[in-house]
Amino acid sequence: MNQGQNNSNQRTDEFAWGWGLATIAFDGTILDTWFPNPNVGNEEEKQAAFTQATEEGEPENLLQLSGPDQARGVNRKVMFVCSDLYVEPNDAKDVYLRLHILSYCLVRPNTINLDNIFSKLANVVWTNFGPCQADGFELTRLRLQQKFGFAPTVLLIDKFPRMVDYVIPKGVRIGNADRVRLGAHLAPGTTVMHEGFCNYNAGTLGTCMIEGRISQGVIVEDGSDVGGGASIMGTLSGGGKIVNSIGKRSLLGANSGLGFPLGDDCIIEAGLYITAGTKVVLEGEVFKAKELAYAPGLLFIRNSLTGQIEVKRRKLKTAGVELNSSLHQN
């Protein structure tokens, strides 16, 4: 979990629960689970919810969607799922519940256990008719075409679906639904432009403009702008162990890059990629960029004559970056 500067982002809630509708291939593989109304809370609240679920039984609105789908080769089953958020997920249903509570903004990124989730998720063919098993999909395509009279549209082949097919966050604009994975945390006021991207267990904590890439584990705080083509390094695929973030009212210029936690009211100029080990000069002294992690009010620029990366202290009379307020009234 990301400790950052303090523990203010840590929750006291230890459990998640909810009724879900699981899509299960005929060989028993869980393809997905949809939770339309998940909850989080403590042990006592979880036990009360479980008791209520046991007494009332499956909700009728989900039961109406359950049953076999011969064309897709799946069975849809209603089930009540509980998760201990501080231990490793048990299975795909457990993973999907955790991804849902992130996208519903019930928990923040880096505050729950998501260890080894790739091993628990199937690689799925996501279509306009719903998730399908990858193995033997050509026969599934044929059955769907025979049933509906036209071939299915394949949206993607991946372990993670699009967020908007499961969760519609409040007060958010998303220019391209394919570029936001389930498990993204998008706070009200966030705008993700058409080329913006947000991975699972990552996202925004307030009003933000996202035109670049937010990698897994990264959080962007209120009032900040990730410029077009900009990228924030994550911790997947052999990357470093530093969990990066952007503070409040900060700006990543177009096509820039960030590999260390950036503080409040900071700017990285367009086209400048700074990793944690990049040498920068501040007031005549050389630092590794990571040594300036969380420091506020800094401007990172490259000297066009020497190529040296220089850091200037900004003279802030007002907030560092001011977003267009009307643009983010979503």
mmCIF file of C-alpha atoms in Angstrom:
data_model
loop_
_atom_site.group_PDB
_atom_site.id
_atom_site.type_symbol
_atom_site.label_atom_id
_atom_site.label_comp_id
_atom_site.label_asym_id
_atom_site.label_seq_id
_atom_site.Cartn_x
_atom_site.Cartn_y
_atom_site.Cartn_z
ATOM 1 C CA MET A 1 0.000 0.000 0.000
ATOM 2 C CA ASN A 2 1.106 3.547 -0.707
ATOM 3 C CA GLN A 3 1.934 5.396 2.500
ATOM 4 C CA GLY A 4 2.749 8.712 0.796
ATOM 5 C CA GLN A 5 3.374 11.577 3.207
ATOM 6 C CA ASN A 6 0.817 10.469 5.759
ATOM 7 C CA ASN A 7 -1.917 7.958 6.435
ATOM 8 C CA SER A 8 -4.869 10.271 5.718
ATOM 9 C CA ASN A 9 -5.976 8.107 2.790
ATOM 10 C CA GLN A 10 -6.213 4.937 4.855
ATOM 11 C CA ARG A 11 -9.739 3.698 5.651
ATOM 12 C CA THR A 12 -11.016 2.051 8.776
ATOM 13 C CA ASP A 13 -13.465 -0.041 6.719
ATOM 14 C CA GLU A 14 -12.125 -3.576 6.390
ATOM 15 C CA PHE A 15 -14.824 -5.328 4.369
ATOM 16 C CA ALA A 16 -16.805 -5.018 1.155
ATOM 17 C CA TRP A 17 -19.956 -6.889 0.210
ATOM 18 C CA GLY A 18 -22.799 -6.974 -2.261
ATOM 19 C CA TRP A 19 -25.089 -8.989 -4.484
ATOM 20 C CA GLY A 20 -23.440 -9.764 -7.793
ATOM 21 C CA LEU A 21 -24.370 -11.310 -11.120
ATOM 22 C CA ALA A 22 -21.548 -13.618 -12.223
ATOM 23 C CA THR A 23 -21.004 -14.753 -15.807
ATOM 24 C CA ILE A 24 -19.614 -18.297 -15.682
ATOM 25 C CA ALA A 25 -18.473 -20.265 -18.728
ATOM 26 C CA PHE A 26 -19.795 -23.794 -19.043
ATOM 27 C CA ASP A 27 -16.365 -25.121 -17.995
ATOM 28 C CA GLY A 28 -16.649 -23.205 -14.687
ATOM 29 C CA THR A 29 -14.428 -20.218 -15.542
ATOM 30 C CA ILE A 30 -15.720 -16.964 -14.027
ATOM 31 C CA LEU A 31 -15.634 -14.334 -16.777
ATOM 32 C CA ASP A 32 -16.948 -11.390 -14.763
ATOM 33 C CA THR A 33 -19.193 -10.367 -11.868
ATOM 34 C CA TRP A 34 -21.318 -7.227 -11.844
ATOM 35 C CA PHE A 35 -22.134 -5.551 -8.515
ATOM 36 C CA PRO A 36 -24.769 -2.829 -9.028
ATOM 37 C CA ASN A 37 -24.794 -1.729 -5.356
ATOM 38 C CA PRO A 38 -21.617 -2.682 -3.441
ATOM 39 C CA ASN A 39 -20.939 -1.536 0.111
ATOM 40 C CA VAL A 40 -17.999 -1.156 2.483
ATOM 41 C CA GLY A 41 -17.876 -1.158 6.265
ATOM 42 C CA ASN A 42 -16.624 -2.802 9.413
ATOM 43 C CA GLU A 43 -17.060 -6.340 10.724
ATOM 44 C CA GLU A 44 -20.362 -5.605 12.464
ATOM 45 C CA GLU A 45 -21.865 -3.933 9.380
ATOM 46 C CA LYS A 46 -20.699 -6.761 7.135
ATOM 47 C CA GLN A 47 -22.261 -9.392 9.400
ATOM 48 C CA ALA A 48 -25.556 -7.481 9.499
ATOM 49 C CA ALA A 49 -25.580 -7.263 5.697
ATOM 50 C CA PHE A 50 -24.849 -10.987 5.380
ATOM 51 C CA THR A 51 -27.688 -11.831 7.791
ATOM 52 C CA GLN A 52 -30.091 -9.606 5.851
ATOM 53 C CA ALA A 53 -29.012 -11.145 2.534
ATOM 54 C CA THR A 54 -29.537 -14.638 3.919
ATOM 55 C CA GLU A 55 -33.028 -13.809 5.196
ATOM 56 C CA GLU A 56 -34.237 -11.920 2.108
ATOM 57 C CA GLY A 57 -32.613 -14.096 -0.557
ATOM 58 C CA GLU A 58 -31.533 -13.114 -4.052
ATOM 59 C CA PRO A 59 -32.794 -9.753 -5.355
ATOM 60 C CA GLU A 60 -35.498 -10.156 -7.986
ATOM 61 C CA ASN A 61 -33.972 -7.665 -10.448
ATOM 62 C CA LEU A 62 -30.786 -9.742 -10.701
ATOM 63 C CA LEU A 63 -32.640 -13.061 -10.735
ATOM 64 C CA GLN A 64 -34.459 -11.920 -13.874
ATOM 65 C CA LEU A 65 -31.081 -11.693 -15.621
ATOM 66 C CA SER A 66 -29.778 -15.057 -14.423
ATOM 67 C CA GLY A 67 -29.744 -18.383 -16.230
ATOM 68 C CA PRO A 68 -27.958 -19.993 -19.179
ATOM 69 C CA ASP A 69 -27.024 -18.228 -22.407
ATOM 70 C CA GLN A 70 -26.382 -21.001 -24.918
ATOM 71 C CA ALA A 71 -25.172 -18.643 -27.626
ATOM 72 C CA ARG A 72 -22.370 -17.277 -25.469
ATOM 73 C CA GLY A 73 -21.760 -20.594 -23.741
ATOM 74 C CA VAL A 74 -22.230 -19.120 -20.261
ATOM 75 C CA ASN A 75 -24.461 -19.282 -17.231
ATOM 76 C CA ARG A 76 -25.336 -16.176 -15.206
ATOM 77 C CA LYS A 77 -25.663 -16.753 -11.484
ATOM 78 C CA VAL A 78 -26.667 -14.448 -8.626
ATOM 79 C CA MET A 79 -24.485 -14.598 -5.524
ATOM 80 C CA PHE A 80 -23.686 -12.619 -2.376
ATOM 81 C CA VAL A 81 -19.955 -11.898 -2.048
ATOM 82 C CA CYS A 82 -17.973 -10.596 0.941
ATOM 83 C CA SER A 83 -14.338 -9.463 0.843
ATOM 84 C CA ASP A 84 -11.780 -8.880 3.573
ATOM 85 C CA LEU A 85 -10.081 -5.907 1.934
ATOM 86 C CA TYR A 86 -6.756 -6.304 3.729
ATOM 87 C CA VAL A 87 -6.029 -9.853 2.597
ATOM 88 C CA GLU A 88 -5.345 -11.185 -0.891
ATOM 89 C CA PRO A 89 -8.506 -11.704 -3.001
ATOM 90 C CA ASN A 90 -9.818 -15.269 -3.072
ATOM 91 C CA ASP A 91 -11.064 -15.508 -6.646
ATOM 92 C CA ALA A 92 -12.392 -13.557 -9.628
ATOM 93 C CA LYS A 93 -15.657 -12.616 -7.845
ATOM 94 C CA ASP A 94 -13.641 -11.125 -5.000
ATOM 95 C CA VAL A 95 -11.447 -9.193 -7.452
ATOM 96 C CA TYR A 96 -14.461 -7.784 -9.284
ATOM 97 C CA LEU A 97 -16.006 -6.604 -6.025
ATOM 98 C CA ARG A 98 -12.799 -4.717 -5.177
ATOM 99 C CA LEU A 99 -12.607 -3.165 -8.633
ATOM 100 C CA HIS A 100 -16.222 -2.012 -8.286
ATOM 101 C CA ILE A 101 -15.713 -0.286 -4.939
ATOM 102 C CA LEU A 102 -12.723 1.561 -6.407
ATOM 103 C CA SER A 103 -14.771 2.797 -9.364
ATOM 104 C CA TYR A 104 -17.665 3.730 -7.086
ATOM 105 C CA CYS A 105 -15.101 5.797 -5.114
ATOM 106 C CA LEU A 106 -15.946 3.912 -1.917
ATOM 107 C CA VAL A 107 -12.211 3.373 -1.307
ATOM 108 C CA ARG A 108 -9.145 5.184 -2.618
ATOM 109 C CA PRO A 109 -6.379 3.649 -4.725
ATOM 110 C CA ASN A 110 -3.580 1.925 -2.799
ATOM 111 C CA THR A 111 -5.703 1.348 0.314
ATOM 112 C CA ILE A 112 -6.907 -2.240 -0.308
ATOM 113 C CA ASN A 113 -5.139 -5.511 -1.086
ATOM 114 C CA LEU A 114 -4.972 -6.317 -4.816
ATOM 115 C CA ASP A 115 -2.113 -8.823 -4.692
ATOM 116 C CA ASN A 116 -1.933 -11.396 -7.511
ATOM 117 C CA ILE A 117 -5.197 -10.337 -9.126
ATOM 118 C CA PHE A 118 -3.956 -11.064 -12.659
ATOM 119 C CA SER A 119 -3.687 -14.751 -11.813
ATOM 120 C CA LYS A 120 -7.326 -14.793 -10.682
ATOM 121 C CA LEU A 121 -8.815 -13.126 -13.766
ATOM 122 C CA ALA A 122 -9.532 -14.860 -17.069
ATOM 123 C CA ASN A 123 -8.580 -13.345 -20.394
ATOM 124 C CA VAL A 124 -12.012 -12.482 -21.810
ATOM 125 C CA VAL A 125 -13.418 -11.516 -25.203
ATOM 126 C CA TRP A 126 -15.573 -8.479 -24.354
ATOM 127 C CA THR A 127 -18.389 -8.031 -26.890
ATOM 128 C CA ASN A 128 -21.538 -5.956 -27.315
ATOM 129 C CA PHE A 129 -23.438 -9.092 -26.218
ATOM 130 C CA GLY A 130 -21.389 -9.465 -23.043
ATOM 131 C CA PRO A 131 -18.229 -11.322 -21.965
ATOM 132 C CA CYS A 132 -17.299 -14.516 -23.819
ATOM 133 C CA GLN A 133 -14.640 -17.157 -23.264
ATOM 134 C CA ALA A 134 -11.565 -16.658 -25.447
ATOM 135 C CA ASP A 135 -11.096 -20.370 -26.151
ATOM 136 C CA GLY A 136 -13.423 -21.426 -28.937
ATOM 137 C CA PHE A 137 -14.684 -17.909 -29.566
ATOM 138 C CA GLU A 138 -15.071 -18.461 -33.340
ATOM 139 C CA LEU A 139 -17.853 -20.936 -32.628
ATOM 140 C CA THR A 140 -19.351 -18.473 -30.139
ATOM 141 C CA ARG A 141 -19.233 -15.782 -32.819
ATOM 142 C CA LEU A 142 -21.143 -18.106 -35.175
ATOM 143 C CA ARG A 143 -23.809 -18.921 -32.570
ATOM 144 C CA LEU A 144 -24.312 -15.226 -31.780
ATOM 145 C CA GLN A 145 -24.633 -14.383 -35.449
ATOM 146 C CA GLN A 146 -27.206 -17.141 -35.919
ATOM 147 C CA LYS A 147 -29.168 -15.919 -32.875
ATOM 148 C CA PHE A 148 -29.181 -12.177 -33.589
ATOM 149 C CA GLY A 149 -28.696 -12.057 -37.340
ATOM 150 C CA PHE A 150 -25.416 -10.143 -37.217
ATOM 151 C CA ALA A 151 -21.929 -10.779 -35.897
ATOM 152 C CA PRO A 152 -20.885 -9.535 -32.442
ATOM 153 C CA THR A 153 -18.642 -6.516 -32.098
ATOM 154 C CA VAL A 154 -15.455 -7.366 -30.195
ATOM 155 C CA LEU A 155 -14.612 -4.391 -27.994
ATOM 156 C CA LEU A 156 -11.389 -5.750 -26.516
ATOM 157 C CA ILE A 157 -9.619 -8.919 -25.361
ATOM 158 C CA ASP A 158 -8.258 -8.433 -21.864
ATOM 159 C CA LYS A 159 -8.513 -9.397 -18.217
ATOM 160 C CA PHE A 160 -10.097 -6.035 -17.345
ATOM 161 C CA PRO A 161 -13.301 -4.660 -18.884
ATOM 162 C CA ARG A 162 -14.191 -1.044 -19.546
ATOM 163 C CA MET A 163 -15.338 0.761 -16.424
ATOM 164 C CA VAL A 164 -18.424 2.308 -18.030
ATOM 165 C CA ASP A 165 -19.930 -1.125 -18.752
ATOM 166 C CA TYR A 166 -20.163 -1.691 -14.984
ATOM 167 C CA VAL A 167 -19.994 1.670 -13.211
ATOM 168 C CA ILE A 168 -21.040 5.177 -14.283
ATOM 169 C CA PRO A 169 -19.221 7.551 -11.904
ATOM 170 C CA LYS A 170 -20.982 10.727 -10.783
ATOM 171 C CA GLY A 171 -19.969 14.075 -12.234
ATOM 172 C CA VAL A 172 -17.368 12.688 -14.660
ATOM 173 C CA ARG A 173 -16.786 13.112 -18.407
ATOM 174 C CA ILE A 174 -15.006 10.376 -20.374
ATOM 175 C CA GLY A 175 -14.169 11.048 -24.015
ATOM 176 C CA ASN A 176 -13.259 7.450 -24.911
ATOM 177 C CA ALA A 177 -14.720 4.654 -22.773
ATOM 178 C CA ASP A 178 -12.143 2.133 -24.040
ATOM 179 C CA ARG A 179 -9.394 4.021 -22.205
ATOM 180 C CA VAL A 180 -10.728 3.711 -18.649
ATOM 181 C CA ARG A 181 -10.503 0.295 -16.985
ATOM 182 C CA LEU A 182 -12.830 -1.033 -14.309
ATOM 183 C CA GLY A 183 -11.128 -0.209 -11.007
ATOM 184 C CA ALA A 184 -10.299 3.358 -12.018
ATOM 185 C CA HIS A 185 -11.143 5.920 -9.316
ATOM 186 C CA LEU A 186 -12.512 9.108 -10.916
ATOM 187 C CA ALA A 187 -13.699 11.802 -8.504
ATOM 188 C CA PRO A 188 -16.550 14.174 -9.409
ATOM 189 C CA GLY A 189 -15.353 17.012 -11.615
ATOM 190 C CA THR A 190 -12.851 14.837 -13.487
ATOM 191 C CA THR A 191 -12.664 15.120 -17.277
ATOM 192 C CA VAL A 192 -10.848 12.347 -19.157
ATOM 193 C CA MET A 193 -10.305 13.565 -22.703
ATOM 194 C CA HIS A 194 -10.310 11.263 -25.747
ATOM 195 C CA GLU A 195 -6.605 10.392 -25.529
ATOM 196 C CA GLY A 196 -6.543 10.232 -21.737
ATOM 197 C CA PHE A 197 -6.137 6.858 -19.996
ATOM 198 C CA CYS A 198 -6.733 5.624 -16.459
ATOM 199 C CA ASN A 199 -5.765 2.167 -15.216
ATOM 200 C CA TYR A 200 -7.286 0.222 -12.322
ATOM 201 C CA ASN A 201 -6.288 1.191 -8.753
ATOM 202 C CA ALA A 202 -5.464 4.684 -9.998
ATOM 203 C CA GLY A 203 -7.213 7.954 -10.656
ATOM 204 C CA THR A 204 -8.205 11.330 -9.308
ATOM 205 C CA LEU A 205 -9.133 12.712 -5.894
ATOM 206 C CA GLY A 206 -10.870 15.863 -7.106
ATOM 207 C CA THR A 207 -11.522 18.092 -10.103
ATOM 208 C CA CYS A 208 -8.861 17.235 -12.705
ATOM 209 C CA MET A 209 -8.133 17.416 -16.427
ATOM 210 C CA ILE A 210 -6.723 14.137 -17.775
ATOM 211 C CA GLU A 211 -5.350 14.228 -21.324
ATOM 212 C CA GLY A 212 -2.451 11.851 -20.649
ATOM 213 C CA ARG A 213 -1.850 8.505 -18.968
ATOM 214 C CA ILE A 214 -2.501 7.598 -15.321
ATOM 215 C CA SER A 215 -0.794 4.259 -14.681
ATOM 216 C CA GLN A 216 -1.728 1.667 -12.057
ATOM 217 C CA GLY A 217 -1.290 2.939 -8.499
ATOM 218 C CA VAL A 218 -1.028 6.633 -9.436
ATOM 219 C CA ILE A 219 -3.269 9.279 -7.897
ATOM 220 C CA VAL A 220 -3.802 12.849 -9.100
ATOM 221 C CA GLU A 221 -5.049 15.309 -6.518
ATOM 222 C CA ASP A 222 -7.585 18.101 -6.843
ATOM 223 C CA GLY A 223 -7.051 20.869 -9.379
ATOM 224 C CA SER A 224 -4.281 19.219 -11.395
ATOM 225 C CA ASP A 225 -3.839 18.809 -15.150
ATOM 226 C CA VAL A 226 -2.168 15.874 -16.925
ATOM 227 C CA GLY A 227 -1.408 17.338 -20.367
ATOM 228 C CA GLY A 228 -1.870 15.683 -23.739
ATOM 229 C CA GLY A 229 0.455 12.715 -24.215
ATOM 230 C CA ALA A 230 1.904 13.032 -20.696
ATOM 231 C CA SER A 231 2.637 9.840 -18.767
ATOM 232 C CA ILE A 232 2.990 8.944 -15.095
ATOM 233 C CA MET A 233 5.050 5.847 -14.347
ATOM 234 C CA GLY A 234 3.311 2.977 -12.548
ATOM 235 C CA THR A 235 4.659 -0.097 -10.807
ATOM 236 C CA LEU A 236 3.549 -2.862 -13.210
ATOM 237 C CA SER A 237 5.684 -4.766 -15.752
ATOM 238 C CA GLY A 238 8.999 -4.619 -13.945
ATOM 239 C CA GLY A 239 8.848 -0.942 -13.038
ATOM 240 C CA GLY A 240 10.188 0.610 -9.870
ATOM 241 C CA LYS A 241 8.664 0.352 -6.422
ATOM 242 C CA ILE A 242 7.988 4.078 -5.986
ATOM 243 C CA VAL A 243 4.258 4.796 -6.087
ATOM 244 C CA ASN A 244 3.997 8.089 -7.942
ATOM 245 C CA SER A 245 1.430 10.829 -7.523
ATOM 246 C CA ILE A 246 0.647 14.417 -8.435
ATOM 247 C CA GLY A 247 -0.230 16.953 -5.765
ATOM 248 C CA LYS A 248 -2.860 19.674 -5.871
ATOM 249 C CA ARG A 249 -2.970 22.346 -8.608
ATOM 250 C CA SER A 250 -0.018 20.901 -10.528
ATOM 251 C CA LEU A 251 0.606 20.516 -14.254
ATOM 252 C CA LEU A 252 2.314 17.932 -16.434
ATOM 253 C CA GLY A 253 2.972 19.674 -19.738
ATOM 254 C CA ALA A 254 2.100 17.984 -23.015
ATOM 255 C CA ASN A 255 4.251 14.882 -23.742
ATOM 256 C CA SER A 256 6.055 15.156 -20.407
ATOM 257 C CA GLY A 257 6.652 12.290 -17.992
ATOM 258 C CA LEU A 258 6.804 11.790 -14.238
ATOM 259 C CA GLY A 259 8.637 9.116 -12.251
ATOM 260 C CA PHE A 260 8.508 10.482 -8.696
ATOM 261 C CA PRO A 261 5.793 11.936 -6.395
ATOM 262 C CA LEU A 262 5.193 15.539 -7.473
ATOM 263 C CA GLY A 263 4.157 18.094 -4.866
ATOM 264 C CA ASP A 264 1.468 20.768 -4.830
ATOM 265 C CA ASP A 265 1.607 23.765 -7.230
ATOM 266 C CA CYS A 266 4.338 22.245 -9.421
ATOM 267 C CA ILE A 267 4.891 22.307 -13.192
ATOM 268 C CA ILE A 268 6.899 20.027 -15.481
ATOM 269 C CA GLU A 269 7.431 21.695 -18.824
ATOM 270 C CA ALA A 270 6.160 20.168 -22.057
ATOM 271 C CA GLY A 271 8.267 17.323 -23.430
ATOM 272 C CA LEU A 272 10.370 16.852 -20.285
ATOM 273 C CA TYR A 273 10.435 13.309 -18.862
ATOM 274 C CA ILE A 274 11.820 13.113 -15.320
ATOM 275 C CA THR A 275 12.420 9.752 -13.625
ATOM 276 C CA ALA A 276 13.211 9.254 -9.959
ATOM 277 C CA GLY A 277 16.959 9.103 -10.691
ATOM 278 C CA THR A 278 17.126 12.076 -13.073
ATOM 279 C CA LYS A 279 19.740 14.626 -11.955
ATOM 280 C CA VAL A 280 18.297 18.110 -11.540
ATOM 281 C CA VAL A 281 19.813 21.391 -10.392
ATOM 282 C CA LEU A 282 18.108 23.519 -7.743
ATOM 283 C CA GLU A 283 19.795 26.713 -6.542
ATOM 284 C CA GLY A 284 23.168 25.470 -7.748
ATOM 285 C CA GLU A 285 22.931 22.095 -5.999
ATOM 286 C CA VAL A 286 22.488 18.757 -7.795
ATOM 287 C CA PHE A 287 19.738 16.396 -6.622
ATOM 288 C CA LYS A 288 18.099 13.212 -7.802
ATOM 289 C CA ALA A 289 14.527 14.115 -8.673
ATOM 290 C CA LYS A 290 13.156 11.717 -6.058
ATOM 291 C CA GLU A 291 14.872 13.805 -3.371
ATOM 292 C CA LEU A 292 12.415 16.576 -4.239
ATOM 293 C CA ALA A 293 9.375 14.310 -3.881
ATOM 294 C CA TYR A 294 6.309 16.132 -2.496
ATOM 295 C CA ALA A 295 8.155 19.485 -2.415
ATOM 296 C CA PRO A 296 5.659 22.247 -3.340
ATOM 297 C CA GLY A 297 5.935 25.136 -5.765
ATOM 298 C CA LEU A 298 8.611 23.850 -8.171
ATOM 299 C CA LEU A 299 9.051 24.423 -11.910
ATOM 300 C CA PHE A 300 11.039 21.778 -13.817
ATOM 301 C CA ILE A 301 12.543 22.954 -17.128
ATOM 302 C CA ARG A 302 15.345 21.919 -19.468
ATOM 303 C CA ASN A 303 17.942 24.581 -20.289
ATOM 304 C CA SER A 304 17.805 24.817 -24.070
ATOM 305 C CA LEU A 305 21.518 25.743 -24.277
ATOM 306 C CA THR A 306 23.113 23.248 -21.879
ATOM 307 C CA GLY A 307 20.487 20.470 -21.782
ATOM 308 C CA GLN A 308 20.646 20.592 -17.996
ATOM 309 C CA ILE A 309 17.387 20.087 -16.100
ATOM 310 C CA GLU A 310 16.816 23.032 -13.828
ATOM 311 C CA VAL A 311 14.359 23.493 -10.982
ATOM 312 C CA LYS A 312 13.028 26.921 -10.128
ATOM 313 C CA ARG A 313 11.047 27.896 -7.070
ATOM 314 C CA ARG A 314 7.768 29.412 -8.169
ATOM 315 C CA LYS A 315 6.613 32.700 -6.678
ATOM 316 C CA LEU A 316 3.043 31.820 -5.904
ATOM 317 C CA LYS A 317 0.621 34.623 -5.158
ATOM 318 C CA THR A 318 -2.384 32.474 -6.024
ATOM 319 C CA ALA A 319 -3.049 28.790 -6.744
ATOM 320 C CA GLY A 320 -0.510 27.123 -9.024
ATOM 321 C CA VAL A 321 -2.746 25.874 -11.848
ATOM 322 C CA GLU A 322 -6.283 27.114 -12.397
ATOM 323 C CA LEU A 323 -8.590 24.800 -14.323
ATOM 324 C CA ASN A 324 -11.553 26.049 -16.333
ATOM 325 C CA SER A 325 -14.325 25.715 -13.743
ATOM 326 C CA SER A 326 -17.152 25.589 -16.302
ATOM 327 C CA LEU A 327 -15.433 22.740 -18.162
ATOM 328 C CA HIS A 328 -15.486 20.516 -15.069
ATOM 329 C CA GLN A 329 -19.070 21.136 -13.951
ATOM 330 C CA ASN A 330 -20.065 17.651 -15.022
#
